[in-house]
Structure formats: structure tokens, C-alpha cells
JSON list of C-alpha atoms in Angstrom, two decimals:
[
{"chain": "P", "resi": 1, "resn": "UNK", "atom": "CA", "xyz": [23.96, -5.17, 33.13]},
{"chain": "P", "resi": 2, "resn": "UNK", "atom": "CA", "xyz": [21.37, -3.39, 31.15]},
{"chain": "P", "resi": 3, "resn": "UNK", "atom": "CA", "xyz": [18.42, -4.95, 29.56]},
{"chain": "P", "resi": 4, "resn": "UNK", "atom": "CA", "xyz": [17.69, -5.46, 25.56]},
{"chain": "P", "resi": 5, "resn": "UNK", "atom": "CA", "xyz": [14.56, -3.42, 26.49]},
{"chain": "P", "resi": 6, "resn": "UNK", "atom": "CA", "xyz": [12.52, -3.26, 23.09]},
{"chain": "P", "resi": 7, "resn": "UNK", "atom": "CA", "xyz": [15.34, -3.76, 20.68]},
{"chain": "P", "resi": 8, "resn": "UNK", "atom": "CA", "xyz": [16.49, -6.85, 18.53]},
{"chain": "P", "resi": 9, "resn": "UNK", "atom": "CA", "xyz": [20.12, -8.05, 18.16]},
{"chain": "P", "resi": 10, "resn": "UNK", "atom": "CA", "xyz": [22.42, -6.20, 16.07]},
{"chain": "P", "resi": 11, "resn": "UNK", "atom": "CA", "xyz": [20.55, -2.96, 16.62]},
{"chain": "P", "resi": 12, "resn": "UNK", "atom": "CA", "xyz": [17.67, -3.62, 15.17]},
{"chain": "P", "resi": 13, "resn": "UNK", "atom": "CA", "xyz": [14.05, -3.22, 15.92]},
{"chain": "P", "resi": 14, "resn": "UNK", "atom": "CA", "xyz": [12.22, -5.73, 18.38]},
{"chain": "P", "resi": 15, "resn": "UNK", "atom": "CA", "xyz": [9.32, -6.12, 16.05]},
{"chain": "P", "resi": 16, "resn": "UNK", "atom": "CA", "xyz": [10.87, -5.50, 12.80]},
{"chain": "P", "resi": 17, "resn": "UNK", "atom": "CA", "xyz": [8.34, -4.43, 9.84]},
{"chain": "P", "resi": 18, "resn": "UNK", "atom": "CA", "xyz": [8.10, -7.99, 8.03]},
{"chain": "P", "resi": 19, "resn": "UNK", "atom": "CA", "xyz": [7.86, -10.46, 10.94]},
{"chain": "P", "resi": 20, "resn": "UNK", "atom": "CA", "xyz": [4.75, -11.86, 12.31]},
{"chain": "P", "resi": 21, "resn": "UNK", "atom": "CA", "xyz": [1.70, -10.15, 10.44]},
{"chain": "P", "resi": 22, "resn": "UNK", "atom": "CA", "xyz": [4.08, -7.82, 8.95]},
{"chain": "P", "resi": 23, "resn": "UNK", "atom": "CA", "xyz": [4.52, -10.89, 6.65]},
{"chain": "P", "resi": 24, "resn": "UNK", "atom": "CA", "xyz": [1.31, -11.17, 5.62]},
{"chain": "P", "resi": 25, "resn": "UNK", "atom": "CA", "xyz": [1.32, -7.72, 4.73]},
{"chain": "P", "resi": 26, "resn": "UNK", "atom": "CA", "xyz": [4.89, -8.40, 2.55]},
{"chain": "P", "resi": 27, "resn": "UNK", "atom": "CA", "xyz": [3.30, -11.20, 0.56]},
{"chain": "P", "resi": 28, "resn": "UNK", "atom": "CA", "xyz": [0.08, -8.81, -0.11]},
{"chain": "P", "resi": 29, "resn": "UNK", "atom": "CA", "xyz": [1.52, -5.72, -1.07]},
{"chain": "P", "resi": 30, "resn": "UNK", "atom": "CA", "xyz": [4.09, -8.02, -3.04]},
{"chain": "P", "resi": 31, "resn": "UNK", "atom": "CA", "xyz": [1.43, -9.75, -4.61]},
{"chain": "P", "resi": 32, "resn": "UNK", "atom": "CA", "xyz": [-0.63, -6.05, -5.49]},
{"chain": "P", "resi": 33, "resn": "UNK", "atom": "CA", "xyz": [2.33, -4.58, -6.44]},
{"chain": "P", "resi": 34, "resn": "UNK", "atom": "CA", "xyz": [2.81, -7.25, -9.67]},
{"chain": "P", "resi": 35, "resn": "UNK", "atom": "CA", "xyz": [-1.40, -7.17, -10.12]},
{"chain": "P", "resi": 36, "resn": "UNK", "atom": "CA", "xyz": [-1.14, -3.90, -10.36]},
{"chain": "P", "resi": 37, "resn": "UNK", "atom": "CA", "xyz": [2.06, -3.18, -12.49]},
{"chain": "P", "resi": 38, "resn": "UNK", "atom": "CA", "xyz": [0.68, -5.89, -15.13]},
{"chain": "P", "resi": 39, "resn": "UNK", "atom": "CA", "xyz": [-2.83, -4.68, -15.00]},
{"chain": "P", "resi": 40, "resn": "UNK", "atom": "CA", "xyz": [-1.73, -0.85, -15.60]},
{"chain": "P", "resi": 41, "resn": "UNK", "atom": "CA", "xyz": [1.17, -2.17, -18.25]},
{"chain": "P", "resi": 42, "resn": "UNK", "atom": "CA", "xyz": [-1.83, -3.99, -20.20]},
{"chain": "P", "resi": 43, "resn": "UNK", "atom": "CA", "xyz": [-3.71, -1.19, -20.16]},
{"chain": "P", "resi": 44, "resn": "UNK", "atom": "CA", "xyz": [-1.52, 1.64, -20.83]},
{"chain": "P", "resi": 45, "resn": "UNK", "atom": "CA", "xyz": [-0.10, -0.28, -23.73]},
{"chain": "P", "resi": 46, "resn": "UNK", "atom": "CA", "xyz": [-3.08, -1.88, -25.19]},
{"chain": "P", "resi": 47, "resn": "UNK", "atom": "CA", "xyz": [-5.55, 1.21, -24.86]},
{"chain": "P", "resi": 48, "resn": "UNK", "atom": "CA", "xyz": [-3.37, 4.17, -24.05]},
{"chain": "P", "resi": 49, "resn": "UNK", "atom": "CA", "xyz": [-6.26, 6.30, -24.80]},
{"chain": "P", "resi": 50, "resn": "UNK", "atom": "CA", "xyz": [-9.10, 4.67, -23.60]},
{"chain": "P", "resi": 51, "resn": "UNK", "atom": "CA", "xyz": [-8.77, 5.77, -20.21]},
{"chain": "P", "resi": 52, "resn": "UNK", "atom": "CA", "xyz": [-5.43, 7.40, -19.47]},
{"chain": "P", "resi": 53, "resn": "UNK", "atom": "CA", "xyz": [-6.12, 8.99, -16.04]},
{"chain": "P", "resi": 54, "resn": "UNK", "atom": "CA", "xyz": [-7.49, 6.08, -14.66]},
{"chain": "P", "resi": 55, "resn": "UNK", "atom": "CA", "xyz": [-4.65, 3.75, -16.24]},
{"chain": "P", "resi": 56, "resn": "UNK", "atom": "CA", "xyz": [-2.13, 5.99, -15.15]},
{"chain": "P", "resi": 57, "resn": "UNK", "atom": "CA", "xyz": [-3.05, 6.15, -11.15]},
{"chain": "P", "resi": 58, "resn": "UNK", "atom": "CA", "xyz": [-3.48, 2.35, -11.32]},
{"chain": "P", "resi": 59, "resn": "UNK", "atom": "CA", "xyz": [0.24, 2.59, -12.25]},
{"chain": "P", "resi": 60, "resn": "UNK", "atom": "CA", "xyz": [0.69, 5.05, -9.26]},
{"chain": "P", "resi": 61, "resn": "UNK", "atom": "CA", "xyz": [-0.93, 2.61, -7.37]},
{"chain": "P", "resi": 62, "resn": "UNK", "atom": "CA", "xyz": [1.50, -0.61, -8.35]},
{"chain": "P", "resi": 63, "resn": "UNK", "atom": "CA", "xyz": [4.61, 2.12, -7.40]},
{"chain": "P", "resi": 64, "resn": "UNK", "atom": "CA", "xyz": [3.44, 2.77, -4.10]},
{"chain": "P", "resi": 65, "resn": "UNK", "atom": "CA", "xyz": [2.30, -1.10, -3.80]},
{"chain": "P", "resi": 66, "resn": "UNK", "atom": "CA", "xyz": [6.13, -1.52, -4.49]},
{"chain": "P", "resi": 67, "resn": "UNK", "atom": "CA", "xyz": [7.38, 0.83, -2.22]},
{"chain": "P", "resi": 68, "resn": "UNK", "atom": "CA", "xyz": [5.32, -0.23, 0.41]},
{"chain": "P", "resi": 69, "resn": "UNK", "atom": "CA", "xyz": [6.60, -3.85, 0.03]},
{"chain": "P", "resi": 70, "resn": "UNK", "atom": "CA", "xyz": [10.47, -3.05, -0.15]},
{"chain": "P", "resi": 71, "resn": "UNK", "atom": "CA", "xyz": [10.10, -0.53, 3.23]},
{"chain": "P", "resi": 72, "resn": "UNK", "atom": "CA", "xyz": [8.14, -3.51, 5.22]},
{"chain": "P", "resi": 73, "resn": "UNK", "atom": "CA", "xyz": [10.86, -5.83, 3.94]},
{"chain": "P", "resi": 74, "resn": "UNK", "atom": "CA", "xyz": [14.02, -3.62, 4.58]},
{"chain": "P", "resi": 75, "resn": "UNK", "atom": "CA", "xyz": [12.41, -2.39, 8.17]},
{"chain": "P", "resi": 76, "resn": "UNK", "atom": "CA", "xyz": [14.82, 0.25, 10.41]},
{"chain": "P", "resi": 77, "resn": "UNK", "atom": "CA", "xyz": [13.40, 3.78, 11.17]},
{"chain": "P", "resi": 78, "resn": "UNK", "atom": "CA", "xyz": [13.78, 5.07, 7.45]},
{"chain": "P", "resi": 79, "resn": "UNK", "atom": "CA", "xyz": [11.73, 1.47, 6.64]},
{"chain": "P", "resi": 80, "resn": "UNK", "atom": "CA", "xyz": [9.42, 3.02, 8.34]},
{"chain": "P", "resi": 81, "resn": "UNK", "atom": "CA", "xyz": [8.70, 6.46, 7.95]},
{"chain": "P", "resi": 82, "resn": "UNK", "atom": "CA", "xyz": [8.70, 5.60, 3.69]},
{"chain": "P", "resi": 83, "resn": "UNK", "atom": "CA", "xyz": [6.41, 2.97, 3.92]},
{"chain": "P", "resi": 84, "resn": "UNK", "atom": "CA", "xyz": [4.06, 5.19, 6.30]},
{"chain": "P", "resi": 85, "resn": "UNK", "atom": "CA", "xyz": [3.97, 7.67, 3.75]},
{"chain": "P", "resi": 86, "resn": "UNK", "atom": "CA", "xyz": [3.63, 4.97, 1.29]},
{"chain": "P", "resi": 87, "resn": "UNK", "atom": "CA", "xyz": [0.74, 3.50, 3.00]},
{"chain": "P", "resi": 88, "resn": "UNK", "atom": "CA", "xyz": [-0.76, 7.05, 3.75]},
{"chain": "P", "resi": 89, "resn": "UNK", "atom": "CA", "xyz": [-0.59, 8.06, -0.14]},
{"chain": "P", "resi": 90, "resn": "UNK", "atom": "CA", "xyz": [-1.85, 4.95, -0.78]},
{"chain": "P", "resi": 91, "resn": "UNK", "atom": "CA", "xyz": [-5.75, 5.34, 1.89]},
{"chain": "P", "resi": 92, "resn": "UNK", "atom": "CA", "xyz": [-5.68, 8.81, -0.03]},
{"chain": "P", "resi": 93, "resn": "UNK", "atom": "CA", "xyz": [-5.59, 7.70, -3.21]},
{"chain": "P", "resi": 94, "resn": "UNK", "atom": "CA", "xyz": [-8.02, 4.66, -3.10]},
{"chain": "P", "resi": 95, "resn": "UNK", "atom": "CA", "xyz": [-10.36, 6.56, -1.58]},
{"chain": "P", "resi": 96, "resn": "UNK", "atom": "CA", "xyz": [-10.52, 9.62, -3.91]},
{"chain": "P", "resi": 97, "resn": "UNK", "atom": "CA", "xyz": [-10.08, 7.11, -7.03]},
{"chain": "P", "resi": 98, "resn": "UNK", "atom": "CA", "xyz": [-13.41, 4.64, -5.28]},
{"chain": "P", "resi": 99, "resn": "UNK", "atom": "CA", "xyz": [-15.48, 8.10, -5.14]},
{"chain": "P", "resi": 100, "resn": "UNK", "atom": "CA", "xyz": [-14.19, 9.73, -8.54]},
{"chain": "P", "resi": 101, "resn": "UNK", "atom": "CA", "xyz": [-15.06, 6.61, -9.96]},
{"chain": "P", "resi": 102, "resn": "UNK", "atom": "CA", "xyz": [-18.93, 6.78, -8.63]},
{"chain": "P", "resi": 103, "resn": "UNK", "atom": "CA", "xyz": [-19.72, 10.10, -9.32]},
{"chain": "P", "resi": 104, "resn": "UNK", "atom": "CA", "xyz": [-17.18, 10.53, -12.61]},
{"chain": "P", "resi": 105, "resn": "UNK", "atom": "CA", "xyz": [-18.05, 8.05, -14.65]},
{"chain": "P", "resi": 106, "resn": "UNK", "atom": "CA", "xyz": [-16.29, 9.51, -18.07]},
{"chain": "P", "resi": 107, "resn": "UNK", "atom": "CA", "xyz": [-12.91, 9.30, -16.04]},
{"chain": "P", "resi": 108, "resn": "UNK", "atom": "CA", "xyz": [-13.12, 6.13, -15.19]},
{"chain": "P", "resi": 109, "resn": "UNK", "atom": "CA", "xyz": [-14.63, 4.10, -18.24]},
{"chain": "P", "resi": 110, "resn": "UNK", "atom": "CA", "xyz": [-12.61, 1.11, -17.35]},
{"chain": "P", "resi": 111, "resn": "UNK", "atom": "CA", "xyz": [-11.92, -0.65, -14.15]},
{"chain": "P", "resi": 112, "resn": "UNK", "atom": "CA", "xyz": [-8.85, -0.33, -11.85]},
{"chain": "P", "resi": 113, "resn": "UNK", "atom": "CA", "xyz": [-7.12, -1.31, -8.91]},
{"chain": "P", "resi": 114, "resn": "UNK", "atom": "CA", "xyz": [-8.50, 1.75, -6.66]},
{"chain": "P", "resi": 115, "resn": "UNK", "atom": "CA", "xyz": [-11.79, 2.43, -8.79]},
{"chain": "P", "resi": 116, "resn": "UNK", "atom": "CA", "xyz": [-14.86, 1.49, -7.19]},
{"chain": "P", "resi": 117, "resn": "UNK", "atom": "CA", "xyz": [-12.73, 1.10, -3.56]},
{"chain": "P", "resi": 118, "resn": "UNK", "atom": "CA", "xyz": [-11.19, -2.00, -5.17]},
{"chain": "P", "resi": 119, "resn": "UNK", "atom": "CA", "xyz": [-14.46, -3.85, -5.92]},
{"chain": "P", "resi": 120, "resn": "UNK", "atom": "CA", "xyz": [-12.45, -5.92, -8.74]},
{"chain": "P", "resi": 121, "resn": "UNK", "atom": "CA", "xyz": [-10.00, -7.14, -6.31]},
{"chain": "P", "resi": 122, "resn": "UNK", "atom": "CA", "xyz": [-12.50, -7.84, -3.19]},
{"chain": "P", "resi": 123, "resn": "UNK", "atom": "CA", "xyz": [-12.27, -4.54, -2.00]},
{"chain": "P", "resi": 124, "resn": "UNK", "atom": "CA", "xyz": [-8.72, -5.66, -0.46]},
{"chain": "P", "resi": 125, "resn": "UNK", "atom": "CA", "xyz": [-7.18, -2.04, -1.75]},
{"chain": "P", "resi": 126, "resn": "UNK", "atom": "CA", "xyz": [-9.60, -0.33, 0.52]},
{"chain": "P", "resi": 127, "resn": "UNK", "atom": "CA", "xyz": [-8.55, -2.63, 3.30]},
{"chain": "P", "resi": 128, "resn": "UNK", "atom": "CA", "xyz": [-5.00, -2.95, 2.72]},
{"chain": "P", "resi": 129, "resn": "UNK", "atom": "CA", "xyz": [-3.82, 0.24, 4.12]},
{"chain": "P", "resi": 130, "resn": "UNK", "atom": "CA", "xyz": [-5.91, 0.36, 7.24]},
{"chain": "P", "resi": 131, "resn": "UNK", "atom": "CA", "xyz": [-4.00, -2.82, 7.93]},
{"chain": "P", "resi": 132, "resn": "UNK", "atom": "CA", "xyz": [-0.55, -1.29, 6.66]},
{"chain": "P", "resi": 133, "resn": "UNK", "atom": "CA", "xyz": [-1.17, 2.02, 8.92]},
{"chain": "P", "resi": 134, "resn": "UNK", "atom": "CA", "xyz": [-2.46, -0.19, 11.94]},
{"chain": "P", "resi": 135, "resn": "UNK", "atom": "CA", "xyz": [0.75, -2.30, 11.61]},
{"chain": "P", "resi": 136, "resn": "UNK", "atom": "CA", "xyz": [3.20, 0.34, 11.19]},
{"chain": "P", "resi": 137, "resn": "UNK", "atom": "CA", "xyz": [1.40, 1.81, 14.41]},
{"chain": "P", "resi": 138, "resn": "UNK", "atom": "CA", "xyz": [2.46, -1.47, 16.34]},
{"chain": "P", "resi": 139, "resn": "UNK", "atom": "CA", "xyz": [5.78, -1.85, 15.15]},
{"chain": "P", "resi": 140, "resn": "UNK", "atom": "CA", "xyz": [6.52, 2.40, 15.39]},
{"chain": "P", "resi": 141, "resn": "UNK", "atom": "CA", "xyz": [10.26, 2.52, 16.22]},
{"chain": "P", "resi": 142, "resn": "UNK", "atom": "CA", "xyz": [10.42, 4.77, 19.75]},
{"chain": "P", "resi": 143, "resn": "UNK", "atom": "CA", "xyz": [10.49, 8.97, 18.90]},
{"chain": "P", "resi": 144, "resn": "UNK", "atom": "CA", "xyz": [14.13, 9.00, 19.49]},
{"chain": "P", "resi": 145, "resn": "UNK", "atom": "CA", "xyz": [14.78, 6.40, 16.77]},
{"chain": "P", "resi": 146, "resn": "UNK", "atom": "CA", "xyz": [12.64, 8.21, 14.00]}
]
């Protein structure tokens, strides 16, 4: 009889996406993905013009917050591979917004979710994907399954 190996009932992954710490990482990027959303929303509808490049990646951020968040949740192989591109977009882009926003000031008059690394959310949006990439590392479905 062979074994389960590293596989779940019903076909599915041993360690799917939003078990264990994967749930922490649900309710955060959950919780970002409505912070974000409002706080671009606001912005973009209150002061259009005020900052629009920096209002609209905040928006970009919320999407990818939100994409992040369904992948984890709906888990498989696809699951994965979209929320590791997710989660990959997402290093990239808080870490060119947190140095644009240092040393170009005029782009980024107002504060964001990514500007300044996240400073205005305790820096989580710099740490958030380092934890999203280091969990989708540990729960990486085996080559032939990608």
C-alpha cells in the first residue's frame, strides 16, 4: 500500500497555503488589503490631484494585497505560483516606492502604504513579503505539481 507521502486528502497539498502561519499571513494581507483599498479610495477621491502617482500605487498596492490574500486562501499549485508573483511584485514595489519616496520628495507629498518602507503602518509592508516569500518557500508544492 503506498504512503500519503507529502500530500493532504482529496489531493491536496500537505501544508496548504492558509494553515498554520499561512493564517497569520491570510488575516494580514486581508487586513492590508482593506487599509489599503480605503486609504487609496480616500485619497484618490478626496485629493485626486494632490498626489496621483503616489495615490495610485497605494491602490496597486491594496490589489496585490488582495490577490495575495485570495491565492493563500484558495492554495493548490496555481494558489501558488499567483500569490508568489503577487508577493514578488509586491518586495519590488515597496522597496522602489520607500526609496522614491526619500530621495523624490515632489512625488510623494503625501504618505502611503509603501512610502517611506511602510513607516505609517510599522514598517509591516516592508516585512510582509519577506514573510509571504519565506512561507510560500515552505509550503512550495513539489516541481512536478507546479
Amino acid at each position: 500500500m503506498p504512503e500519503p507521502s507529502a500530500r493532504g486528502g482529496a489531493g491536496q497539498p500537505a501544508h496548504p497555503l492558509s494553515e498554520g502561519w499561512g493564517r497569520a499571513l491570510v488575516f494580514v494581507y486581508g487586513l492590508f488589503a482593506v487599509a489599503a483599498t480605503g486609504r487609496s479610495a480616500v485619497q484618490l477621491g478626496l485629493e485626486p490631484g494632490k498626489a496621483p502617482l503616489a495615490y495610485s500605487l497605494s491602490l496597486v498596492a491594496a490589489v496585490l494585497y488582495l490577490v495575495a490574500t485570495t491565492c493563500l486562501l484558495l492554495g493548490g499549485s496555481t494558489g501558488w505560483r499567483v500569490a508568489g508573483i503577487a508577493v514578488t511584485i509586491e518586495l519590488l514595489g515597496v522597496l522602489s516606492v520607500g526609496t522614491l519616496s526619500y530621495l523624490a520628495t515632489d512625488l510623494f507629498p503625501d504618505k502611503t502604504v509603501w512610502s517611506h518602507f511602510g513607516q505609517g503602518y510599522g514598517f509591516l509592508p516592508l516585512v510582509l513579503p519577506f514573510a509571504g516569500l519565506a512561507w510560500l518557500r515552505h509550503t512550495s508544492p513539489s516541481p512536478t505539481e507546479r
